[in-house]
Tab-separated table of C-alpha atoms in Angstrom:
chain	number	residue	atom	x	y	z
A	1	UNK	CA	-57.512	69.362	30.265
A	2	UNK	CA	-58.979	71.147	33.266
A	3	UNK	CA	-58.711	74.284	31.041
A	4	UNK	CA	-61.144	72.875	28.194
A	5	UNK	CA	-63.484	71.422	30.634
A	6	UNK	CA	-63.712	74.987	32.297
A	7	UNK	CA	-64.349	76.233	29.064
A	8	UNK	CA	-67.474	73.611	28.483
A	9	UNK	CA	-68.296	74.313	31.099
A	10	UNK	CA	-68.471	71.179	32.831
A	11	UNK	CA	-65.977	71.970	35.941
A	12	UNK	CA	-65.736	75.271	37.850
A	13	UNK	CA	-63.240	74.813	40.314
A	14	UNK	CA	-59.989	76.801	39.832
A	15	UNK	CA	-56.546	75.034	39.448
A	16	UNK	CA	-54.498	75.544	42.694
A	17	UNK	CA	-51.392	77.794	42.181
A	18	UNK	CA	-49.835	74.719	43.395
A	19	UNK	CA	-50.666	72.759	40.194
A	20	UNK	CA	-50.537	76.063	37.997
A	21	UNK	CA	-46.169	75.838	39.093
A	22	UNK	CA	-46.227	72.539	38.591
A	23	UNK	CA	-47.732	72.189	34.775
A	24	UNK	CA	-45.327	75.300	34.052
A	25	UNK	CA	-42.178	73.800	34.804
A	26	UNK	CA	-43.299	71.201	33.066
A	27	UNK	CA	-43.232	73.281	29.382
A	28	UNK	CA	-39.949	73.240	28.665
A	29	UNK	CA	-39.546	69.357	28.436
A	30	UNK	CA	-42.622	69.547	26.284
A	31	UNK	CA	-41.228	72.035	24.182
A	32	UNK	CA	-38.282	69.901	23.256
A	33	UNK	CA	-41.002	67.107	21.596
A	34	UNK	CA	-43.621	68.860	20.976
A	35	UNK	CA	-43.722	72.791	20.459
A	36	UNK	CA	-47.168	73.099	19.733
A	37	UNK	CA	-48.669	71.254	22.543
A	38	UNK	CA	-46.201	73.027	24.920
A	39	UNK	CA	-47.349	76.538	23.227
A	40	UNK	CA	-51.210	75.182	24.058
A	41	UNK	CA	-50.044	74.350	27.798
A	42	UNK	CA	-48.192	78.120	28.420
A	43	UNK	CA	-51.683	79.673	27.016
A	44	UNK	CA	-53.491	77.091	29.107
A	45	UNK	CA	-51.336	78.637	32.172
A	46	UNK	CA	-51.412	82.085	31.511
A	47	UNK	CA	-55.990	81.444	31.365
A	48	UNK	CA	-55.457	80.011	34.679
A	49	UNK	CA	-53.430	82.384	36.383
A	50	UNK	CA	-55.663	85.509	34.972
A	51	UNK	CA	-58.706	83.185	36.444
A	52	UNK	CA	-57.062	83.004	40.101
A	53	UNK	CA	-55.959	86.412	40.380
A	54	UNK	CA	-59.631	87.933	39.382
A	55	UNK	CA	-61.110	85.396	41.898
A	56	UNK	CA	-58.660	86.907	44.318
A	57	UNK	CA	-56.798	83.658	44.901
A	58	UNK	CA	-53.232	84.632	45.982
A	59	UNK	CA	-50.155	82.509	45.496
A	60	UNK	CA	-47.770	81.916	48.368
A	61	UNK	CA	-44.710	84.102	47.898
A	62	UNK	CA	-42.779	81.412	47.081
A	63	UNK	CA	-44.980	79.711	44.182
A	64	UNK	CA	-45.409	83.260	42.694
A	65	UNK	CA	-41.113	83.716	42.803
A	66	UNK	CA	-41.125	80.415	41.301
A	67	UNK	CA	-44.135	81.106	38.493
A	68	UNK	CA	-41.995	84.653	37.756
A	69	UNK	CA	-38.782	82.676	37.177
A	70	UNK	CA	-39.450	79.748	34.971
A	71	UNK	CA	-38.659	79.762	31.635
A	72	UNK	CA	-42.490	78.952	30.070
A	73	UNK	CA	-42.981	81.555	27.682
A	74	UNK	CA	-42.306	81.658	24.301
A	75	UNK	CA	-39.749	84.131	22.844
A	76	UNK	CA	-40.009	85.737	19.426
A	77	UNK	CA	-38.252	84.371	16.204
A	78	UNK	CA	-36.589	86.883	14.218
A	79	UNK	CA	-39.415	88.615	12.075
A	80	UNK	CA	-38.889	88.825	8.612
A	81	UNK	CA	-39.006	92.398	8.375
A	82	UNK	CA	-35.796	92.605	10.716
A	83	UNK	CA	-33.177	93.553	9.039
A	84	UNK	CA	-30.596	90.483	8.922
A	85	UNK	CA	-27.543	91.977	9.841
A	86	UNK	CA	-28.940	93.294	13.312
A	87	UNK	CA	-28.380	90.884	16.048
A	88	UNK	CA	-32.087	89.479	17.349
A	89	UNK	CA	-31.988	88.975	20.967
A	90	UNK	CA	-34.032	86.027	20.705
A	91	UNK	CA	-32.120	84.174	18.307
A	92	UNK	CA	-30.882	82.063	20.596
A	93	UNK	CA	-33.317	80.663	23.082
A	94	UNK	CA	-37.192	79.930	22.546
A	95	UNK	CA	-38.321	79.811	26.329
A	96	UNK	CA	-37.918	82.642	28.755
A	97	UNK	CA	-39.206	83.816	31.866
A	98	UNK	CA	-41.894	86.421	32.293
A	99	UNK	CA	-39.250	88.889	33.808
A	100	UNK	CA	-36.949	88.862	31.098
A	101	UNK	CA	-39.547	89.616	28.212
A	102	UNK	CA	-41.250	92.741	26.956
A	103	UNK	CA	-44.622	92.368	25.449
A	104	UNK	CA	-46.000	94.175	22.206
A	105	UNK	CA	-45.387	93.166	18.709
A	106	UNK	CA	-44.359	96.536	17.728
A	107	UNK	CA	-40.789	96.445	20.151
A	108	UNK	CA	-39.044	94.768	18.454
A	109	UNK	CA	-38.409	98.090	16.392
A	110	UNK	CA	-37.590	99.664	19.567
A	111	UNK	CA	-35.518	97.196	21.148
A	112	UNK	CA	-35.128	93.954	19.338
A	113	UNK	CA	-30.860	93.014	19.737
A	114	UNK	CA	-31.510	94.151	23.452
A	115	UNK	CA	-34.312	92.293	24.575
A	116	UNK	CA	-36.137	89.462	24.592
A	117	UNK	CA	-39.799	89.981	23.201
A	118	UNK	CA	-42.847	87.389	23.682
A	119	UNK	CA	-44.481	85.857	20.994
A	120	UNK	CA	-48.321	86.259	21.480
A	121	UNK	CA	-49.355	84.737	18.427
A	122	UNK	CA	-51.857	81.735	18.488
A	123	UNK	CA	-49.961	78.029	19.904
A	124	UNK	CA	-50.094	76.630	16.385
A	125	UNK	CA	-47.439	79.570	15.171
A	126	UNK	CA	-45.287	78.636	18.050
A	127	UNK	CA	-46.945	81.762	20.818
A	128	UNK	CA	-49.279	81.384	23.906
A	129	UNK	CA	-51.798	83.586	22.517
A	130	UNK	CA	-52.794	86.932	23.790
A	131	UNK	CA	-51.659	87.407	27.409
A	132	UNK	CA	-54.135	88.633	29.914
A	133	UNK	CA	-52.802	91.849	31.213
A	134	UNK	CA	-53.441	90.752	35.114
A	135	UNK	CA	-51.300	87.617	33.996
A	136	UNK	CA	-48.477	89.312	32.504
A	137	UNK	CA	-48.665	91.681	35.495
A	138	UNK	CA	-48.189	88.763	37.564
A	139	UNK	CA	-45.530	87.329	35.309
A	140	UNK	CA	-43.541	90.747	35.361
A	141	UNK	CA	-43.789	90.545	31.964
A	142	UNK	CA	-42.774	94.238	30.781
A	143	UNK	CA	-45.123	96.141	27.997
A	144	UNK	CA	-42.332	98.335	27.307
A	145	UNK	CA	-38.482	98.128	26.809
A	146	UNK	CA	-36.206	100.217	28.794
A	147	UNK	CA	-34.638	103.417	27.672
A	148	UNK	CA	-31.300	102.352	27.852
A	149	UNK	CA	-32.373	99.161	25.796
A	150	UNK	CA	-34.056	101.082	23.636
A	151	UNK	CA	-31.244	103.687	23.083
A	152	UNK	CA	-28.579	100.466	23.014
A	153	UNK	CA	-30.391	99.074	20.135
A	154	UNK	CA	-30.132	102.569	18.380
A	155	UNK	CA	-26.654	102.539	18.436
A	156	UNK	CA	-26.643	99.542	17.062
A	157	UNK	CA	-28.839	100.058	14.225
A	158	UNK	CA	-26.763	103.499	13.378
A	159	UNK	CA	-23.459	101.524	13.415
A	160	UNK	CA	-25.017	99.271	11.318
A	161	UNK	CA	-25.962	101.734	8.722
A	162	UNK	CA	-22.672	103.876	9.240
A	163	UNK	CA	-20.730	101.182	8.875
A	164	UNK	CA	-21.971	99.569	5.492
A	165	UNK	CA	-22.102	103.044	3.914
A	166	UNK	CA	-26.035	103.162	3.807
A	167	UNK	CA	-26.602	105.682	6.807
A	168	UNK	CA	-29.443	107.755	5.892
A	169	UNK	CA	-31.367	109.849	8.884
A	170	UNK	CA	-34.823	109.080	6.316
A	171	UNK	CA	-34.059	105.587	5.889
A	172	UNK	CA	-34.118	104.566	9.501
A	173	UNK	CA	-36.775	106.581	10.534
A	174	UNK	CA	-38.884	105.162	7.805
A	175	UNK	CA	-37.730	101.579	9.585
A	176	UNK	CA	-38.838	102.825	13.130
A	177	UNK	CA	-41.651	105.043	12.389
């Protein structure tokens, strides 16, 4: 609410970091009855938290641990390019924390059975929308996947293809590149 009456501009006040913790722990109750509402809450958050930090608002230390630790964001489903017989990383939760996602559509090429990666499409398709990079900053939300992720989910995808017969050096490049 206090994020569409910002946006028509009828209030000005920023939400308190205080309230900002509380509406985010409150996502992943909503997400069990209603994903789409819960999607339009995390984007709601993430809005609010870019607003603070460019206003210079700090958090206490301790409502900034908690904001990096809950479990608000939404993880990517499987695309349907993925191949099926590669383990997804995100198969099996749908919330995570801002620490333990990478951001970017394109990693899950790169990493995808190593990490989990954030959904940033619109609340409607089950994301929070486009993250604000000062708000995935705060979030520790990472914009690129480690090397040893990325080098574990290699491995993985060369085992694959080894192991079915199919390994081809031009045939997974053409699936990375």
């Amino acid at each position: 609410v206090h994020f569409a009456l910002t946006n028509l501009g009828i209030i000005h006040h920023l939400l308190p970091w205080n309230l900002i913790l509380e509406r985010a722990e409150t996502i992943q109750s909503l997400y069990e009855t209603d994903q789409i509402s819960s999607m339009r809450r995390a984007a709601c958050i993430l809005h609010c938290i870019k607003n603070q930090l460019e206003s210079g608002g700090e958090s206490e230390p301790e409502i900034s641990r908690q904001l990096v630790d809950i479990a608000f964001l939404p993880v990517l489903k499987r695309p349907t390019q993925y191949p099926e017989n590669l383990a997804w990383y995100g198969d099996n939760c749908s919330l995570s924390s801002g620490q333990e996602l990478v951001k970017g559509k394109d990693n899950w090429w790169l990493a995808g059975s190593q990490v989990c990666i954030v959904a940033e499409s619109e609340p409607e398709s089950l994301g929070c929308g486009s993250i604000p990079m000062s708000a995935a900053s705060f979030l520790k939300i990472k914009y690129v996947p480690s090397s040893s992720s990325i080098v574990s989910h290699l491995l993985q995808v060369v085992a694959l293809y080894s192991s079915e017969a199919k390994f081809q050096r031009d045939d997974i490049m053409k699936r990375f590149v």
